[in-house]
Amino acid sequence: MISTEEVKNIASLSRIHLKDAEAGILSQDLEKILDYINKLEQLELSGIDPTTHVLPLKNVFRKDAVIPSLKQEQALSFSIEQKDGAFKVPKIIE
Amino acid sequence: MKLNQRTAHELRDLIKSNETSVDKIYAAVRTQIDKSEKEVNAFVRLQEHNLQDLKPKQDLAFPIPIAIKDNICIKENETTCASKILAGFKPPYNATVIDKLLDSGAVFIGNANMDEFAFGSSTETSFFGPTKNPWDLKCVPGGSSGGSTAAVAADEAIWAIGSDPGGSIRQPASLCGVVGLKPTYGRVSRYGLIAFASSLDQIGPITKDVTDSALLLNILAGHDPKDSTSADCRSINLLNTRNQRSKRSSQNQEIPDYTQSLIEDVKGLTIGIPKEYFVEGMDPEVKDAVMASVAILKDQGACFKEISLPHTEYAVATYYIIATAEASSNLARFDGVAFGLRERPSQIRKNTLVDMYEETRDKGFGMEAKRRIMLGTYSLSSGYYDAYYLKGLKVRSLIKQDFDTAFEELDAIITPTSPTTAFKIGERANDPLSMYLSDIYTISANLSGIPAISIPCGFSKKGLPIGLQIMANAFNEEMLLRIAYSYEQATEWHKKRVNL
């Protein structure tokens, strides 16, 4: 059972401010989805290696060379607020 | 037939023989858009072109109007993943596939609608409202690339590109009666594709016939140093022996010329029909159309055998662990700091950095995005990682093993693309699980990394398209195209057009 309290905790970990009504809906949805996902418990998985990636690629390197990239002003230009060549955000510590 | 109803290869030939021109084709597409786009809503925004600017493209390989899914970055053109959180975002660079398309002469018609961040199978979760299925405007076009497939089906674009993390090209192609191909993971660069599930996503072609699919894949495919997960087939041995055997002219090439696979010959090929795919929940009309297609390929000389992919029933559960976990991580970047939306918390809340994050993400993401981010966060969180995420990765190994074993003695596998034809708008919108099960036949190819194509194979009594899915072993798109092309020569489904 996923309680609304638990849903609010997951929301907080996800950095989403949920309204109470949404927390109620999501608690029911997540409950139903997790219940479906729990069918994986039927499988015996000891000795099975996890697959994070399907291709046999390892250590993809490139030369450590300077190549053209975005100018600082351009990279900053997409943000709402900038100051002194940096992104400006609300205060971090109260 | 109107110009905009034609395929790209027909138009290329007409341009070459001076029977038409780039500006005439563009004008025909715009006329169609003026007529039907209000109802179909295939695009979230359109790009206007001056006829004068199009002229220099005339001599390039494919100066053809194309729809681009709204999660593929086009430089200085708003790109939003159909989400409010990216409102106003104009990428400072092109996706690699966009550069390749520009080199070929492509004329971008607009950004195609999609489920928000590709989260959905119906294009109903778009911030810009749902796309309608051109064959029945009360029905969904499928998703998440529903805008791209609807644009092609409605002749509002000649061809399109979409992305496919779990069926998002093939399922809407099936529901809209067009051809949709998901290449092997690593075949096409993902650079500039806004990430949903990084180990599953692939960009692929959406077209009116199989020849166009091969031609568009020729443009898109190839290793890209900017995407470290794209495959350089010359330097790693990715091709298994069966693949090598079936190769005709492509030895020692990084990317084959896919038009070489457009041959009408399936004699001696062994094709599997997995018994686990023909179970309850499948529309009888879909089953009949697929079995009729099997009969056609049998007549052409292919051998069929029933096979078992024993872990099929676990694919959807596995996918919704892995895809949401990757999404929750990928979407962490949408925080109001460097780009996109930023919301100020209301008066009652404080305005610290965390409050700004939470408010921005609450206002910026739709309900399905929140659901998936939270599901992924949950399965990655301390105490649940082993029970969910790690378990999902292990079952993924079993699902991939099923295919590896099957392809030891098969050239391809045939299944339906979707268990049903297009469903009504709103029918599954409030039941996430039933929506997730729309992708039951397409998800395994993403988990295993193998290529798969959906081609039109019939219509229901109500006049809705039905799709046939063909899957082949990794890096053997040629096999898909060969079987699909052979089938297409014996049928007329791909020639049907909606008149909107």
Short mmCIF file of N, CA, C and O in Angstrom, two decimals, chain A residues 2 6-7 10-19 22 25-26 29-30 32-34 36-43 45 48-57 60 70 74-75 78-81 87-92 94, chain B residues 90 92 185 199 228-229 236 238 311 313-314 316-318 321 337-339 342 349-353 356-359 361-362 367 370-371 373-375 377-378 384 388 391 393-398 400 431 433 436-437 447-448 475:
data_model
loop_
_atom_site.label_atom_id
_atom_site.label_comp_id
_atom_site.label_asym_id
_atom_site.label_seq_id
_atom_site.Cartn_x
_atom_site.Cartn_y
_atom_site.Cartn_z
N ILE A 2 0.61 2.14 -0.93
CA ILE A 2 1.34 3.40 -0.99
C ILE A 2 0.44 4.49 -0.38
O ILE A 2 -0.56 4.87 -0.97
N GLU A 6 3.46 8.65 1.89
CA GLU A 6 4.58 8.10 1.14
C GLU A 6 4.69 8.79 -0.23
O GLU A 6 5.79 9.09 -0.69
N VAL A 7 3.54 9.02 -0.86
CA VAL A 7 3.53 9.70 -2.14
C VAL A 7 4.14 11.09 -2.00
O VAL A 7 4.95 11.53 -2.83
N ILE A 10 7.86 10.74 -1.85
CA ILE A 10 8.44 10.50 -3.19
C ILE A 10 8.44 11.81 -4.00
O ILE A 10 9.40 12.13 -4.68
N ALA A 11 7.34 12.56 -3.88
CA ALA A 11 7.25 13.84 -4.58
C ALA A 11 8.36 14.77 -4.13
O ALA A 11 9.00 15.46 -4.93
N SER A 12 8.63 14.76 -2.84
CA SER A 12 9.67 15.63 -2.32
C SER A 12 11.05 15.20 -2.84
O SER A 12 11.87 16.03 -3.21
N LEU A 13 11.29 13.88 -2.90
CA LEU A 13 12.54 13.38 -3.48
C LEU A 13 12.63 13.75 -4.97
O LEU A 13 13.72 13.98 -5.50
N SER A 14 11.47 13.83 -5.63
CA SER A 14 11.43 14.16 -7.06
C SER A 14 11.40 15.67 -7.28
O SER A 14 11.33 16.11 -8.43
N ARG A 15 11.43 16.44 -6.18
CA ARG A 15 11.36 17.91 -6.27
C ARG A 15 10.12 18.38 -7.03
O ARG A 15 10.20 19.19 -7.96
N ILE A 16 8.97 17.80 -6.65
CA ILE A 16 7.70 18.23 -7.22
C ILE A 16 6.79 18.61 -6.06
O ILE A 16 6.62 17.82 -5.12
N HIS A 17 6.21 19.81 -6.11
CA HIS A 17 5.28 20.24 -5.07
C HIS A 17 3.88 19.75 -5.47
O HIS A 17 3.25 20.31 -6.36
N LEU A 18 3.43 18.70 -4.81
CA LEU A 18 2.14 18.11 -5.18
C LEU A 18 0.99 18.75 -4.41
O LEU A 18 1.10 19.02 -3.23
N LYS A 19 -0.13 18.92 -5.12
CA LYS A 19 -1.34 19.34 -4.40
C LYS A 19 -1.97 18.10 -3.75
O LYS A 19 -1.74 16.99 -4.21
N GLU A 22 -3.84 15.75 -6.04
CA GLU A 22 -2.95 14.96 -6.91
C GLU A 22 -2.31 13.82 -6.14
O GLU A 22 -2.15 12.72 -6.66
N ILE A 25 -4.73 10.92 -6.05
CA ILE A 25 -4.81 10.19 -7.33
C ILE A 25 -3.55 9.35 -7.54
O ILE A 25 -3.61 8.17 -7.88
N LEU A 26 -2.39 9.98 -7.30
CA LEU A 26 -1.13 9.28 -7.56
C LEU A 26 -0.94 8.10 -6.63
O LEU A 26 -0.35 7.08 -7.02
N ASP A 29 -2.87 5.38 -8.34
CA ASP A 29 -2.20 4.98 -9.59
C ASP A 29 -0.95 4.15 -9.31
O ASP A 29 -0.75 3.08 -9.89
N LEU A 30 -0.10 4.67 -8.42
CA LEU A 30 1.17 4.00 -8.16
C LEU A 30 0.93 2.63 -7.54
O LEU A 30 1.61 1.65 -7.86
N LYS A 32 -1.60 0.67 -8.09
CA LYS A 32 -2.04 -0.23 -9.16
C LYS A 32 -0.86 -0.66 -10.05
O LYS A 32 -0.72 -1.83 -10.40
N ILE A 33 -0.01 0.31 -10.38
CA ILE A 33 1.12 0.02 -11.27
C ILE A 33 2.13 -0.90 -10.56
O ILE A 33 2.60 -1.89 -11.12
N LEU A 34 2.42 -0.59 -9.30
CA LEU A 34 3.39 -1.41 -8.56
C LEU A 34 2.85 -2.82 -8.36
O LEU A 34 3.60 -3.80 -8.39
N TYR A 36 1.03 -4.39 -10.45
CA TYR A 36 1.29 -5.08 -11.73
C TYR A 36 2.77 -5.45 -11.85
O TYR A 36 3.11 -6.58 -12.23
N ILE A 37 3.64 -4.50 -11.48
CA ILE A 37 5.08 -4.75 -11.59
C ILE A 37 5.53 -5.90 -10.69
O ILE A 37 6.46 -6.64 -11.01
N ASN A 38 4.82 -6.09 -9.58
CA ASN A 38 5.21 -7.13 -8.64
C ASN A 38 5.11 -8.54 -9.20
O ASN A 38 5.57 -9.50 -8.58
N LYS A 39 4.55 -8.66 -10.42
CA LYS A 39 4.53 -9.99 -11.03
C LYS A 39 5.94 -10.52 -11.30
O LYS A 39 6.15 -11.71 -11.47
N LEU A 40 6.93 -9.60 -11.31
CA LEU A 40 8.31 -10.03 -11.52
C LEU A 40 8.79 -10.92 -10.38
O LEU A 40 9.77 -11.66 -10.52
N GLU A 41 8.09 -10.86 -9.24
CA GLU A 41 8.48 -11.70 -8.10
C GLU A 41 8.32 -13.19 -8.41
O GLU A 41 8.91 -14.04 -7.75
N GLN A 42 7.52 -13.51 -9.43
CA GLN A 42 7.34 -14.92 -9.80
C GLN A 42 8.63 -15.54 -10.34
O GLN A 42 8.77 -16.76 -10.40
N LEU A 43 9.57 -14.67 -10.80
CA LEU A 43 10.75 -15.19 -11.49
C LEU A 43 11.89 -15.49 -10.52
O LEU A 43 12.12 -14.75 -9.55
N LEU A 45 15.60 -15.24 -9.98
CA LEU A 45 16.60 -14.39 -10.63
C LEU A 45 18.01 -14.54 -10.07
O LEU A 45 18.91 -13.80 -10.46
N ILE A 48 21.42 -14.38 -12.28
CA ILE A 48 21.20 -13.63 -13.53
C ILE A 48 21.89 -12.27 -13.41
O ILE A 48 21.67 -11.54 -12.44
N ASP A 49 22.70 -11.94 -14.39
CA ASP A 49 23.36 -10.63 -14.38
C ASP A 49 22.41 -9.55 -14.89
O ASP A 49 21.63 -9.80 -15.81
N PRO A 50 22.48 -8.35 -14.31
CA PRO A 50 21.63 -7.26 -14.82
C PRO A 50 22.13 -6.75 -16.17
O PRO A 50 23.33 -6.80 -16.45
N THR A 51 21.23 -6.30 -17.04
CA THR A 51 21.59 -5.66 -18.31
C THR A 51 21.28 -4.17 -18.20
O THR A 51 20.13 -3.79 -18.12
N THR A 52 22.33 -3.34 -18.19
CA THR A 52 22.09 -1.90 -18.17
C THR A 52 22.11 -1.35 -19.59
O THR A 52 21.59 -0.28 -19.86
N HIS A 53 22.73 -2.12 -20.49
CA HIS A 53 22.98 -1.61 -21.83
C HIS A 53 23.09 -2.78 -22.77
O HIS A 53 23.70 -3.77 -22.44
N VAL A 54 22.47 -2.67 -23.97
CA VAL A 54 22.42 -3.85 -24.85
C VAL A 54 23.64 -4.02 -25.75
O VAL A 54 23.86 -5.10 -26.28
N LEU A 55 24.42 -2.98 -25.97
CA LEU A 55 25.56 -3.10 -26.89
C LEU A 55 26.84 -3.43 -26.14
O LEU A 55 27.04 -2.99 -25.02
N PRO A 56 27.73 -4.19 -26.78
CA PRO A 56 29.00 -4.51 -26.13
C PRO A 56 30.00 -3.36 -26.26
O PRO A 56 31.10 -3.52 -26.77
N LEU A 57 29.61 -2.18 -25.80
CA LEU A 57 30.48 -1.02 -25.87
C LEU A 57 31.17 -0.82 -24.53
O LEU A 57 30.54 -0.90 -23.49
N VAL A 60 34.31 4.19 -24.19
CA VAL A 60 34.29 4.99 -25.40
C VAL A 60 35.03 6.31 -25.10
O VAL A 60 34.54 7.12 -24.33
N LEU A 70 29.70 26.31 -27.00
CA LEU A 70 28.89 27.50 -26.76
C LEU A 70 29.67 28.58 -26.02
O LEU A 70 30.40 28.28 -25.09
N GLN A 74 26.04 32.95 -24.51
CA GLN A 74 25.00 32.21 -25.21
C GLN A 74 24.39 31.16 -24.28
O GLN A 74 23.17 31.00 -24.20
N ALA A 75 25.26 30.45 -23.55
CA ALA A 75 24.78 29.41 -22.63
C ALA A 75 23.90 30.02 -21.54
O ALA A 75 22.92 29.42 -21.11
N PHE A 78 19.67 31.40 -22.03
CA PHE A 78 18.42 30.63 -21.96
C PHE A 78 17.78 30.70 -20.57
O PHE A 78 16.66 30.26 -20.37
N SER A 79 18.51 31.25 -19.59
CA SER A 79 17.98 31.24 -18.23
C SER A 79 17.18 32.51 -17.96
O SER A 79 17.34 33.53 -18.63
N ILE A 80 16.30 32.43 -16.96
CA ILE A 80 15.45 33.55 -16.59
C ILE A 80 16.28 34.69 -15.99
O ILE A 80 16.08 35.85 -16.28
N GLU A 81 17.22 34.33 -15.12
CA GLU A 81 18.04 35.36 -14.46
C GLU A 81 19.52 35.00 -14.50
O GLU A 81 19.88 33.85 -14.25
N PHE A 87 24.34 31.67 -13.56
CA PHE A 87 22.89 31.57 -13.41
C PHE A 87 22.53 32.11 -12.03
O PHE A 87 23.16 31.76 -11.05
N LYS A 88 21.49 32.94 -11.96
CA LYS A 88 21.06 33.45 -10.66
C LYS A 88 19.85 32.65 -10.19
O LYS A 88 18.89 32.45 -10.93
N VAL A 89 19.92 32.15 -8.94
CA VAL A 89 18.82 31.36 -8.38
C VAL A 89 18.42 31.94 -7.03
O VAL A 89 19.17 32.73 -6.44
N PRO A 90 17.24 31.57 -6.51
CA PRO A 90 16.87 32.03 -5.17
C PRO A 90 17.88 31.53 -4.14
O PRO A 90 18.62 30.59 -4.39
N LYS A 91 17.85 32.15 -2.94
CA LYS A 91 18.87 31.79 -1.94
C LYS A 91 18.75 30.32 -1.56
O LYS A 91 17.66 29.75 -1.52
N ILE A 92 19.91 29.72 -1.33
CA ILE A 92 19.97 28.29 -1.08
C ILE A 92 19.76 28.00 0.40
O ILE A 92 19.10 27.04 0.77
N GLU A 94 18.34 29.42 4.10
CA GLU A 94 17.48 30.45 4.69
C GLU A 94 18.27 31.27 5.70
O GLU A 94 19.09 30.74 6.43
N LYS B 90 14.75 27.49 -27.23
CA LYS B 90 15.27 27.41 -28.59
C LYS B 90 16.68 26.82 -28.53
O LYS B 90 17.61 27.51 -28.12
N PRO B 92 20.45 25.75 -28.97
CA PRO B 92 21.55 26.44 -29.65
C PRO B 92 22.27 25.55 -30.66
O PRO B 92 23.28 25.96 -31.23
N TYR B 185 19.25 -0.33 -31.43
CA TYR B 185 19.82 0.64 -30.50
C TYR B 185 21.27 0.92 -30.92
O TYR B 185 22.06 -0.01 -31.08
N SER B 199 18.74 4.19 -22.41
CA SER B 199 19.17 2.86 -22.87
C SER B 199 18.15 2.25 -23.83
O SER B 199 18.34 1.13 -24.29
N SER B 228 28.11 8.69 -27.56
CA SER B 228 29.01 7.57 -27.25
C SER B 228 28.29 6.23 -27.23
O SER B 228 28.91 5.18 -27.18
N THR B 229 26.95 6.24 -27.27
CA THR B 229 26.22 4.97 -27.33
C THR B 229 25.84 4.61 -28.77
O THR B 229 25.17 3.62 -29.00
N ILE B 236 33.76 -2.54 -33.75
CA ILE B 236 33.35 -3.59 -32.81
C ILE B 236 32.59 -4.66 -33.54
O ILE B 236 31.86 -4.40 -34.48
N LEU B 238 29.74 -6.45 -33.85
CA LEU B 238 28.37 -6.50 -33.38
C LEU B 238 27.52 -7.44 -34.21
O LEU B 238 26.41 -7.76 -33.89
N HIS B 311 9.61 -15.07 -21.71
CA HIS B 311 9.49 -13.98 -20.73
C HIS B 311 8.68 -12.79 -21.23
O HIS B 311 8.71 -11.71 -20.64
N GLU B 313 5.57 -12.03 -21.05
CA GLU B 313 4.56 -11.43 -20.16
C GLU B 313 5.18 -10.51 -19.11
O GLU B 313 4.47 -9.78 -18.42
N TYR B 314 6.51 -10.55 -18.97
CA TYR B 314 7.16 -9.67 -17.99
C TYR B 314 7.70 -8.37 -18.61
O TYR B 314 8.27 -7.53 -17.92
N VAL B 316 6.31 -5.63 -20.08
CA VAL B 316 5.73 -4.34 -19.74
C VAL B 316 6.15 -3.92 -18.32
O VAL B 316 6.55 -2.77 -18.09
N ALA B 317 6.11 -4.86 -17.39
CA ALA B 317 6.51 -4.55 -16.01
C ALA B 317 7.98 -4.13 -15.96
O ALA B 317 8.34 -3.15 -15.30
N THR B 318 8.82 -4.86 -16.70
CA THR B 318 10.26 -4.55 -16.73
C THR B 318 10.50 -3.16 -17.32
O THR B 318 11.27 -2.36 -16.78
N ILE B 321 9.71 -0.23 -15.04
CA ILE B 321 10.74 0.02 -14.02
C ILE B 321 11.91 0.78 -14.66
O ILE B 321 12.32 1.84 -14.20
N VAL B 337 16.56 26.38 -13.60
CA VAL B 337 17.81 27.14 -13.42
C VAL B 337 18.38 27.63 -14.76
O VAL B 337 18.52 28.84 -14.97
N ALA B 338 18.72 26.70 -15.65
CA ALA B 338 19.51 27.09 -16.83
C ALA B 338 18.69 27.37 -18.08
O ALA B 338 19.15 28.06 -18.97
N PHE B 339 17.49 26.79 -18.16
CA PHE B 339 16.65 27.02 -19.35
C PHE B 339 15.22 26.65 -19.02
O PHE B 339 14.94 26.05 -18.00
N ARG B 342 10.56 28.92 -15.30
CA ARG B 342 10.86 29.07 -13.87
C ARG B 342 9.65 29.68 -13.19
O ARG B 342 9.16 30.71 -13.64
N ARG B 349 4.36 30.13 0.51
CA ARG B 349 5.58 29.33 0.60
C ARG B 349 6.80 30.25 0.61
O ARG B 349 6.73 31.40 0.22
N LYS B 350 7.92 29.70 1.06
CA LYS B 350 9.14 30.47 1.03
C LYS B 350 9.68 30.47 -0.40
O LYS B 350 9.23 29.69 -1.22
N ASN B 351 10.61 31.35 -0.67
CA ASN B 351 11.21 31.34 -1.99
C ASN B 351 12.68 30.96 -1.90
O ASN B 351 13.57 31.74 -2.19
N THR B 352 12.91 29.72 -1.47
CA THR B 352 14.29 29.22 -1.48
C THR B 352 14.49 28.47 -2.79
O THR B 352 13.56 28.29 -3.57
N LEU B 353 15.72 28.00 -3.01
CA LEU B 353 16.03 27.29 -4.25
C LEU B 353 15.14 26.05 -4.41
O LEU B 353 14.57 25.81 -5.47
N MET B 356 11.65 26.81 -5.35
CA MET B 356 11.56 27.19 -6.76
C MET B 356 11.57 25.94 -7.65
O MET B 356 10.77 25.82 -8.57
N TYR B 357 12.47 24.98 -7.35
CA TYR B 357 12.48 23.72 -8.09
C TYR B 357 11.09 23.07 -8.07
O TYR B 357 10.55 22.66 -9.09
N GLU B 358 10.56 22.95 -6.85
CA GLU B 358 9.31 22.19 -6.67
C GLU B 358 8.14 22.86 -7.37
O GLU B 358 7.29 22.20 -7.93
N GLU B 359 8.12 24.19 -7.30
CA GLU B 359 7.03 24.93 -7.92
C GLU B 359 7.13 24.85 -9.46
O GLU B 359 6.14 24.64 -10.14
N ARG B 361 8.56 22.52 -11.24
CA ARG B 361 8.28 21.17 -11.74
C ARG B 361 6.80 20.81 -11.57
O ARG B 361 6.24 20.06 -12.37
N ASP B 362 6.15 21.38 -10.54
CA ASP B 362 4.71 21.16 -10.38
C ASP B 362 3.94 21.82 -11.53
O ASP B 362 3.09 21.21 -12.16
N MET B 367 0.41 15.54 -15.62
CA MET B 367 0.17 14.46 -14.66
C MET B 367 0.95 13.18 -14.99
O MET B 367 1.51 12.54 -14.10
N LYS B 370 4.58 13.55 -14.09
CA LYS B 370 4.77 13.44 -12.63
C LYS B 370 4.70 11.98 -12.19
O LYS B 370 5.50 11.52 -11.38
N ARG B 371 3.71 11.27 -12.74
CA ARG B 371 3.53 9.86 -12.38
C ARG B 371 4.80 9.07 -12.68
O ARG B 371 5.29 8.30 -11.86
N ILE B 373 7.96 10.22 -13.31
CA ILE B 373 9.13 10.67 -12.56
C ILE B 373 9.07 10.07 -11.15
O ILE B 373 10.06 9.58 -10.62
N MET B 374 7.88 10.06 -10.56
CA MET B 374 7.76 9.56 -9.19
C MET B 374 7.92 8.06 -9.12
O MET B 374 8.54 7.53 -8.21
N LEU B 375 7.40 7.34 -10.11
CA LEU B 375 7.57 5.89 -10.15
C LEU B 375 9.06 5.55 -10.26
O LEU B 375 9.57 4.67 -9.55
N THR B 377 11.62 7.52 -9.42
CA THR B 377 12.30 7.93 -8.19
C THR B 377 12.10 6.86 -7.11
O THR B 377 13.02 6.52 -6.37
N TYR B 378 10.88 6.34 -7.05
CA TYR B 378 10.56 5.31 -6.06
C TYR B 378 11.43 4.06 -6.27
O TYR B 378 12.06 3.57 -5.33
N TYR B 384 14.34 0.35 -2.05
CA TYR B 384 13.52 -0.25 -3.11
C TYR B 384 14.33 -0.60 -4.35
O TYR B 384 13.84 -1.24 -5.27
N TYR B 388 13.09 -3.36 -7.10
CA TYR B 388 12.54 -2.90 -8.37
C TYR B 388 13.60 -2.73 -9.45
O TYR B 388 13.68 -3.52 -10.38
N LYS B 391 16.00 -5.67 -10.08
CA LYS B 391 15.20 -6.80 -10.57
C LYS B 391 14.82 -6.58 -12.04
O LYS B 391 14.91 -7.49 -12.85
N LEU B 393 16.44 -4.88 -14.28
CA LEU B 393 17.62 -5.08 -15.14
C LEU B 393 17.90 -6.57 -15.35
O LEU B 393 18.37 -6.99 -16.42
N LYS B 394 17.64 -7.37 -14.33
CA LYS B 394 17.87 -8.82 -14.47
C LYS B 394 16.85 -9.46 -15.40
O LYS B 394 17.20 -10.30 -16.23
N VAL B 395 15.59 -9.04 -15.27
CA VAL B 395 14.57 -9.60 -16.17
C VAL B 395 14.86 -9.15 -17.61
O VAL B 395 14.62 -9.89 -18.56
N ARG B 396 15.42 -7.95 -17.75
CA ARG B 396 15.81 -7.49 -19.09
C ARG B 396 16.79 -8.48 -19.73
O ARG B 396 16.69 -8.78 -20.92
N SER B 397 17.72 -9.01 -18.93
CA SER B 397 18.67 -10.01 -19.45
C SER B 397 17.92 -11.22 -19.96
O SER B 397 18.27 -11.79 -21.01
N LEU B 398 16.90 -11.66 -19.22
CA LEU B 398 16.14 -12.85 -19.63
C LEU B 398 15.38 -12.60 -20.93
O LEU B 398 15.32 -13.47 -21.81
N LYS B 400 16.15 -10.40 -23.27
CA LYS B 400 17.13 -10.33 -24.36
C LYS B 400 17.59 -11.74 -24.73
O LYS B 400 17.74 -12.07 -25.91
N ASP B 431 -6.71 5.63 -17.02
CA ASP B 431 -6.28 4.32 -16.52
C ASP B 431 -4.87 4.05 -17.03
O ASP B 431 -4.67 3.43 -18.07
N LEU B 433 -2.50 2.04 -16.38
CA LEU B 433 -2.06 0.68 -16.64
C LEU B 433 -2.58 0.16 -17.98
O LEU B 433 -1.84 -0.46 -18.75
N TYR B 436 -0.50 1.61 -20.59
CA TYR B 436 0.82 0.99 -20.68
C TYR B 436 0.75 -0.32 -21.45
O TYR B 436 1.68 -0.69 -22.17
N LEU B 437 -0.36 -1.03 -21.34
CA LEU B 437 -0.48 -2.32 -22.00
C LEU B 437 -0.70 -2.19 -23.52
O LEU B 437 -0.63 -3.17 -24.25
N LEU B 447 13.81 -3.33 -25.12
CA LEU B 447 14.57 -3.92 -24.02
C LEU B 447 15.73 -4.75 -24.56
O LEU B 447 16.79 -4.83 -23.95
N SER B 448 15.56 -5.38 -25.74
CA SER B 448 16.60 -6.22 -26.33
C SER B 448 17.51 -5.45 -27.28
O SER B 448 18.52 -5.97 -27.71
N PHE B 475 21.22 -4.99 -35.71
CA PHE B 475 21.92 -4.48 -36.90
C PHE B 475 21.53 -5.21 -38.18
O PHE B 475 22.28 -5.22 -39.15
#
